[in-house]
Coordinates of C-alpha atoms in Angstrom, one line a residue:
Chain Q
X1128 CA 108.5 109.7 90.0
X1129 CA 105.3 107.5 89.6
X1130 CA 107.7 104.4 91.1
X1131 CA 109.2 107.4 93.8
X1132 CA 105.0 108.3 94.7
X1133 CA 104.7 104.4 95.5
X1134 CA 107.4 103.8 97.4
X1135 CA 107.2 103.8 101.1
X1136 CA 109.2 102.7 103.9
X1137 CA 108.9 101.0 107.8
X1138 CA 108.1 103.2 110.7
X1139 CA 108.0 100.4 112.9
X1140 CA 106.8 97.1 113.1
X1141 CA 104.7 94.9 116.7
X1142 CA 104.0 91.4 117.3
X1143 CA 101.8 90.3 120.2
X1144 CA 100.6 87.2 121.6
X1145 CA 98.0 85.9 123.8
X1146 CA 96.0 82.3 125.1
X1147 CA 92.7 83.2 123.4
X1148 CA 91.9 81.5 126.8
X1149 CA 93.1 85.3 129.1
X1150 CA 90.8 87.4 127.1
X1151 CA 87.4 87.7 128.4
X1152 CA 85.1 87.9 125.1
X1153 CA 82.3 86.8 126.9
X1154 CA 82.0 89.7 129.3
X1155 CA 80.6 92.6 127.0
X1156 CA 81.9 94.8 129.5
X1157 CA 85.2 93.9 127.8
X1158 CA 84.1 93.8 124.4
X1159 CA 82.3 96.7 124.4
X1160 CA 85.0 99.1 125.6
X1161 CA 87.7 97.4 123.6
X1162 CA 86.0 97.0 120.1
X1163 CA 83.5 98.9 117.6
X1164 CA 80.4 97.1 116.9
X1165 CA 81.3 96.6 113.5
X1166 CA 84.4 94.4 115.0
X1167 CA 81.7 92.8 117.7
X1168 CA 79.4 92.3 114.9
X1169 CA 82.1 90.4 112.3
X1170 CA 83.7 88.1 115.8
X1171 CA 80.2 87.4 116.6
X1172 CA 79.3 86.0 113.5
X1173 CA 82.8 83.8 113.1
X1174 CA 82.9 80.1 113.5
X1175 CA 84.8 80.5 116.7
X1176 CA 83.8 83.6 117.8
X1177 CA 86.3 84.2 121.0
X1178 CA 89.2 83.0 118.9
X1179 CA 88.4 86.2 116.5
X1180 CA 87.7 88.5 119.3
X1181 CA 91.5 87.2 121.1
X1182 CA 92.8 87.7 117.5
X1183 CA 91.8 91.2 117.1
X1184 CA 92.7 92.1 120.5
X1185 CA 97.0 91.2 120.0
X1186 CA 96.2 92.8 116.5
X1187 CA 95.4 96.3 118.0
X1188 CA 98.1 95.7 120.3
X1189 CA 100.5 94.7 117.6
X1190 CA 99.5 97.5 115.4
X1191 CA 100.1 100.2 118.5
X1192 CA 103.5 99.0 119.1
X1193 CA 104.2 99.6 115.1
X1194 CA 103.0 103.1 116.1
X1195 CA 105.7 103.1 118.6
X1196 CA 104.2 105.1 121.0
X1197 CA 102.6 104.1 124.8
X1198 CA 101.1 100.8 124.6
X1199 CA 97.4 100.2 126.0
X1200 CA 99.0 99.4 129.6
X1201 CA 99.6 103.5 129.3
X1202 CA 95.4 103.5 129.0
X1203 CA 95.5 104.0 125.3
X1204 CA 92.1 104.0 123.7
X1205 CA 92.0 100.4 122.2
X1206 CA 88.7 100.9 120.6
X1207 CA 90.4 104.0 117.9
X1208 CA 92.6 100.7 116.2
X1209 CA 89.5 99.2 113.9
X1210 CA 90.5 96.1 112.2
X1211 CA 87.7 94.5 109.9
X1212 CA 88.4 92.2 106.9
X1213 CA 88.5 93.9 103.4
X1214 CA 86.9 92.1 100.5
X1215 CA 89.6 89.4 100.1
X1216 CA 89.2 88.7 103.8
X1217 CA 92.5 90.6 105.0
X1218 CA 92.9 91.9 108.1
X1219 CA 92.8 95.7 107.2
X1220 CA 93.6 98.5 110.2
X1221 CA 91.3 101.8 110.6
X1222 CA 92.9 104.7 113.1
X1223 CA 90.6 106.5 114.7
X1224 CA 90.8 109.3 117.6
X1225 CA 94.6 109.0 119.8
X1226 CA 95.6 106.3 117.6
X1227 CA 95.4 107.8 114.3
X1228 CA 96.8 111.0 115.8
X1229 CA 99.8 109.6 116.7
X1230 CA 100.1 108.0 113.4
X1231 CA 99.8 111.6 111.2
X1232 CA 102.1 112.6 113.0
X1233 CA 105.0 110.0 112.2
X1234 CA 103.7 110.2 108.9
X1235 CA 102.3 106.3 109.1
X1236 CA 100.4 106.0 106.4
X1237 CA 99.4 102.4 106.3
X1238 CA 99.4 99.8 108.9
X1239 CA 99.7 96.5 107.0
X1240 CA 98.3 93.6 109.8
X1241 CA 98.2 89.9 109.6
X1242 CA 96.6 87.8 112.7
X1243 CA 96.4 83.9 113.2
X1244 CA 95.7 81.7 116.0
X1245 CA 96.0 77.9 116.9
X1246 CA 93.7 76.4 118.7
X1247 CA 95.4 77.4 122.0
X1248 CA 96.6 81.1 120.9
X1249 CA 96.3 84.3 118.9
X1250 CA 99.2 86.1 117.0
X1251 CA 99.2 89.0 115.2
X1252 CA 102.2 91.2 113.1
X1253 CA 101.6 94.9 112.2
X1254 CA 103.8 96.9 110.3
X1255 CA 103.2 100.8 109.7
X1256 CA 104.7 102.4 106.8
X1257 CA 105.3 105.8 106.5
X1258 CA 104.9 107.6 102.6
Chain N
X776 CA 114.1 114.3 96.4
X777 CA 113.6 114.4 99.9
X778 CA 110.7 110.9 99.9
X779 CA 113.8 109.4 97.7
X780 CA 116.1 110.3 100.8
X781 CA 113.5 108.4 103.1
X782 CA 112.7 105.4 100.9
X783 CA 114.0 102.1 102.1
X784 CA 113.3 98.3 101.0
X785 CA 113.4 95.5 102.9
X786 CA 116.7 93.3 102.9
X787 CA 115.4 90.3 105.3
X788 CA 113.0 89.3 107.7
X789 CA 113.2 87.7 110.6
X790 CA 110.9 85.8 113.4
X791 CA 111.8 83.6 116.3
X792 CA 110.6 82.0 119.0
X793 CA 111.4 79.9 122.5
X794 CA 109.4 78.6 125.7
X795 CA 110.9 80.8 128.5
X796 CA 111.6 78.2 130.8
X797 CA 114.4 77.0 128.3
X798 CA 116.4 80.0 128.5
X799 CA 118.9 80.4 130.8
X800 CA 118.8 83.6 132.2
X801 CA 119.4 82.1 135.9
X802 CA 122.7 81.4 134.7
X803 CA 125.2 84.4 134.6
X804 CA 127.4 82.6 132.3
X805 CA 124.9 82.4 130.0
X806 CA 123.9 86.1 130.4
X807 CA 127.6 87.6 130.6
X808 CA 128.3 85.8 127.4
X809 CA 125.2 86.7 125.6
X810 CA 124.3 89.7 127.0
X811 CA 125.4 93.2 127.1
X812 CA 125.6 94.9 130.6
X813 CA 122.9 97.3 130.2
X814 CA 120.9 94.9 128.9
X815 CA 121.8 92.7 131.7
X816 CA 120.3 95.2 133.9
X817 CA 117.7 96.2 131.8
X818 CA 116.5 92.9 131.9
X819 CA 117.3 92.4 135.8
X820 CA 115.3 95.9 137.2
X821 CA 112.0 94.5 135.0
X822 CA 109.1 93.3 137.3
X823 CA 109.8 89.6 135.3
X824 CA 113.8 89.5 134.3
X825 CA 113.5 85.7 133.2
X826 CA 110.9 86.7 130.2
X827 CA 112.5 90.1 129.7
X828 CA 116.3 87.8 129.2
X829 CA 114.0 85.2 127.4
X830 CA 112.6 87.9 124.6
X831 CA 116.0 89.7 124.2
X832 CA 117.2 85.9 123.5
X833 CA 115.0 85.4 120.7
X834 CA 115.1 89.3 119.3
X835 CA 119.1 88.6 118.3
X836 CA 118.1 85.5 116.8
X837 CA 115.4 87.4 115.0
X838 CA 117.7 90.1 113.8
X839 CA 120.4 87.9 112.7
X840 CA 118.0 85.9 110.4
X841 CA 116.8 89.3 109.4
X842 CA 120.5 89.8 108.4
X843 CA 120.4 86.9 106.1
X844 CA 124.3 85.6 107.4
X845 CA 124.7 82.5 109.3
X846 CA 123.2 82.3 113.4
X847 CA 124.3 82.1 116.7
X848 CA 124.8 78.0 115.5
X849 CA 127.6 78.7 113.8
X850 CA 129.0 80.4 116.8
X851 CA 128.1 84.2 115.5
X852 CA 128.7 86.3 118.6
X853 CA 125.5 87.3 119.7
X854 CA 126.5 90.0 122.4
X855 CA 127.3 91.9 118.9
X856 CA 123.1 92.7 118.5
X857 CA 122.1 95.0 121.7
X858 CA 118.7 95.8 121.9
X859 CA 117.9 98.0 124.4
X860 CA 114.4 100.5 125.0
X861 CA 114.1 103.8 123.6
X862 CA 112.5 106.7 125.1
X863 CA 108.6 105.2 124.0
X864 CA 110.1 101.5 125.1
X865 CA 110.1 100.7 121.7
X866 CA 113.0 98.2 121.3
X867 CA 115.6 99.3 119.3
X868 CA 118.7 97.7 117.7
X869 CA 122.3 98.5 117.8
X870 CA 124.8 96.2 116.2
X871 CA 128.7 96.0 116.8
X872 CA 131.6 94.1 115.7
X873 CA 130.4 91.3 113.1
X874 CA 126.9 91.8 113.1
X875 CA 127.5 95.6 112.9
X876 CA 130.6 94.5 109.3
X877 CA 127.2 91.7 107.8
X878 CA 125.1 94.4 108.0
X879 CA 127.0 97.6 106.5
X880 CA 128.3 95.0 104.0
X881 CA 124.8 94.3 102.8
X882 CA 123.3 98.1 102.9
X883 CA 121.4 97.7 105.8
X884 CA 121.0 100.7 107.6
X885 CA 118.4 100.2 110.8
X886 CA 116.8 96.8 111.9
X887 CA 113.0 97.4 113.5
X888 CA 112.3 95.0 116.0
X889 CA 109.2 93.5 118.0
X890 CA 109.1 91.5 121.2
X891 CA 106.4 89.9 123.2
X892 CA 105.8 87.2 125.7
X893 CA 103.0 84.9 127.0
X894 CA 103.4 83.5 130.2
X895 CA 105.2 80.8 128.8
X896 CA 106.7 82.1 125.3
X897 CA 108.6 84.6 123.9
X898 CA 108.5 85.7 120.4
X899 CA 110.4 88.6 118.1
X900 CA 109.9 89.7 114.8
X901 CA 112.9 92.0 113.5
X902 CA 112.8 93.8 109.5
X903 CA 116.4 94.7 108.3
X904 CA 115.7 97.4 106.3
X905 CA 118.3 99.2 103.3
X906 CA 119.1 102.4 102.8
Chain D
X898 CA 118.1 107.1 90.5
X899 CA 120.1 104.2 91.6
X900 CA 118.6 104.4 94.8
X901 CA 114.9 105.1 93.5
X902 CA 115.6 102.1 91.2
X903 CA 115.9 99.9 94.2
X904 CA 113.2 101.3 96.9
X905 CA 110.4 99.0 97.3
X906 CA 107.3 98.8 99.4
X907 CA 105.4 96.3 101.1
X908 CA 102.5 95.3 99.4
X909 CA 100.9 92.7 102.4
X910 CA 102.2 91.1 105.8
X911 CA 101.3 87.4 106.8
X912 CA 102.0 85.6 109.8
X913 CA 100.7 81.8 110.7
X914 CA 101.5 79.1 113.1
X915 CA 100.6 75.4 113.6
X916 CA 100.6 72.6 115.9
X917 CA 103.6 70.7 114.9
X918 CA 101.7 67.5 115.7
X919 CA 98.9 68.7 113.6
X920 CA 100.7 68.8 109.9
X921 CA 100.8 65.2 108.8
X922 CA 103.7 65.1 107.4
X923 CA 103.9 61.4 108.4
X924 CA 101.2 61.0 105.3
X925 CA 102.9 60.9 101.6
X926 CA 99.6 61.7 100.0
X927 CA 99.7 65.4 102.0
X928 CA 103.2 65.3 101.6
X929 CA 103.3 64.7 97.7
X930 CA 99.6 67.1 97.3
X931 CA 101.2 70.2 99.3
X932 CA 105.6 70.2 98.8
X933 CA 107.3 70.0 95.8
X934 CA 109.8 67.3 95.1
X935 CA 113.4 69.3 96.1
X936 CA 110.9 70.6 99.2
X937 CA 110.2 67.0 99.8
X938 CA 113.8 65.9 100.1
X939 CA 115.2 69.1 102.2
X940 CA 112.8 68.4 104.6
X941 CA 113.6 64.4 104.8
X942 CA 117.3 65.4 105.5
X943 CA 116.8 67.7 108.0
X944 CA 117.5 66.1 111.9
X945 CA 113.6 66.8 112.3
X946 CA 112.0 66.1 109.2
X947 CA 108.1 66.6 110.7
X948 CA 109.5 69.7 112.0
X949 CA 110.9 71.0 108.5
X950 CA 107.9 70.0 106.8
X951 CA 105.3 71.9 109.4
X952 CA 107.3 75.3 109.4
X953 CA 107.4 74.9 105.4
X954 CA 103.3 74.2 105.9
X955 CA 103.0 77.5 108.0
X956 CA 105.0 79.1 105.5
X957 CA 103.4 78.5 102.9
X958 CA 100.2 79.9 104.7
X959 CA 102.0 82.9 105.3
X960 CA 103.1 84.0 101.9
X961 CA 99.8 83.3 101.1
X962 CA 98.0 86.0 103.5
X963 CA 101.0 88.2 102.0
X964 CA 99.7 88.1 98.6
X965 CA 96.4 89.4 100.0
X966 CA 94.2 86.3 98.1
X967 CA 92.2 84.0 99.3
X968 CA 94.0 81.3 101.0
X969 CA 94.5 77.2 101.0
X970 CA 90.7 77.3 102.7
X971 CA 89.5 78.2 98.7
X972 CA 91.6 75.5 97.1
X973 CA 94.5 77.9 96.2
X974 CA 97.6 75.3 95.5
X975 CA 100.1 75.5 98.2
X976 CA 102.5 73.6 96.1
X977 CA 102.7 76.5 93.8
X978 CA 104.5 78.2 96.8
X979 CA 108.2 76.6 97.2
X980 CA 110.0 77.7 100.0
X981 CA 113.9 76.0 99.6
X982 CA 117.0 77.3 101.7
X983 CA 119.9 79.7 99.4
X984 CA 122.9 79.3 100.2
X985 CA 123.0 81.3 103.8
X986 CA 120.2 78.9 104.7
X987 CA 117.8 81.9 104.6
X988 CA 114.7 80.3 103.2
X989 CA 113.5 81.6 99.8
X990 CA 110.2 81.7 98.1
X991 CA 109.9 80.8 94.7
X992 CA 106.2 81.0 92.8
X993 CA 104.6 79.1 90.3
X994 CA 101.2 78.6 88.4
X995 CA 98.7 80.8 90.6
X996 CA 100.5 82.2 93.1
X997 CA 103.0 83.4 90.5
X998 CA 100.2 85.4 88.5
X999 CA 98.6 86.7 91.3
X1000 CA 101.6 88.4 92.6
X1001 CA 102.3 89.8 89.3
X1002 CA 99.0 91.1 89.0
X1003 CA 99.7 92.6 92.6
X1004 CA 103.1 93.7 91.2
X1005 CA 105.0 92.1 93.6
X1006 CA 108.2 91.0 93.2
X1007 CA 109.7 89.8 96.0
X1008 CA 108.5 88.2 99.2
X1009 CA 110.6 87.2 102.3
X1010 CA 110.2 84.9 105.1
X1011 CA 111.2 83.5 107.9
X1012 CA 110.2 80.1 109.6
X1013 CA 110.6 79.2 113.2
X1014 CA 110.0 76.3 115.3
X1015 CA 109.9 75.7 118.8
X1016 CA 109.5 72.0 120.2
X1017 CA 105.7 72.2 119.9
X1018 CA 105.2 75.0 117.4
X1019 CA 105.8 76.1 113.8
X1020 CA 105.2 79.9 113.1
X1021 CA 106.3 81.8 110.0
X1022 CA 106.0 85.6 108.7
X1023 CA 106.2 86.6 105.3
X1024 CA 106.4 90.0 103.6
X1025 CA 105.6 90.8 100.5
X1026 CA 107.4 93.7 98.5
X1027 CA 106.0 95.5 95.8
X1028 CA 108.7 97.4 93.0

C-alpha cells in the first residue's frame, strides 16, 4: 500500500529551446511581465543573468507543454509558472493562478524540470506527473 | 485500486535533434516515404512547413529510441510512427505496423512526445510508458 | 499485485547539451579521469569518437541532474556514472561509488537515458525512476 501511494504516472512531457540572444532579458518590461520578483532576483545574481533568464523562459514554455494546455502564444500568463532552485540547485516548479488551475484539473501533482544552456542556446525539459 | 489502474512506468526515453536545413522536406519522395498523408497535409498547412516536417522527423526518431528498438538506420519504417496534434495542440503518437508490434511486445501503452524548433534546429523528446 | 510491483515514479529529470568541439576528448588525461575503460574502448571504436565522447559527457551530467545532487562542478566523480550500450544499442546507465550511494539513498532504482548529436552539438536526457 505504501508503494501504491507513491506511484505516479506521466501526464505529459515538454521540451523547448531558444537562442539566448533572442530572449530580451535586458528589457525590464519583458522581465517584469514574465518573471516573479524572486526569479528576477535569482537570475540577476547569477554569473550570466541573460543565460539564466533564457533558461527559465524556455523552462516555462516546456512546463506549459507538459501540462497539455495552450501555450503562451494563446496569452497564458507565463508568470504563473515560477521556477526557483531548491537547496540542491534543482529547478523546482511552483504553479500559480491559471496554470495551477489547469494542473489541478488534470490531476497533475508535480512537474519535474531540468534546464541547460550552452554558450548560445537554452534548453528545458519538463515532465508532468499525476498522482 | 483505481490509482493502481492508472499507475504506469517509464519503459524508455528518447531524444533527437537535427538541423532543419538537413531534412529534405522539399523532396516529395522523402516526404511520401516517411510521412503519412495526414502528417503531410498538416505540415504543409503550417506557417513554416519545413520546420514542421523537421520536428516530426526528429520526433519519429525520438519515439524509436524510447521504444528501445533498432532505429531507422536499420530500415525500420518511419511511416509507422504517426505524429498528429490533438485538440489542444499536443503532438500525439499513433503507432502502426512493426512499430506497434514492437511496442505491444514490450507492454508499452503510450508514448508521450514533445517537439520544439528554433530558427535552425528541431528537437524532440519522447517517453514510452508501460502500463 | 503484479502491476503494483512494476509501478515506479519519476524522481527527477536531467537535460544537458554541449558543443562537441568544447569536449576535449583528444586529451587522454581528460578521458581517463572521466570515462571508464569500457567507455573509452567503445567511443574509440565509433565512426566519430569525439561525438561519442561528447554525447557520454553530457549524458553523465544529465544523469547527475536527474539524481538531484550537486553536479560535477562540485567535484562529483563523473567516472562513477558509466554509460554503455545494451544489445539493442540503448545507452544504459550503471552507477558506481558516490553516485550509486546517492541514488540508493533516494530510492532510485533505474536511470533512463537517451543521447543525440548533430554535427555540432551533443544532447542528453535522463530520467531517474524510483521504485
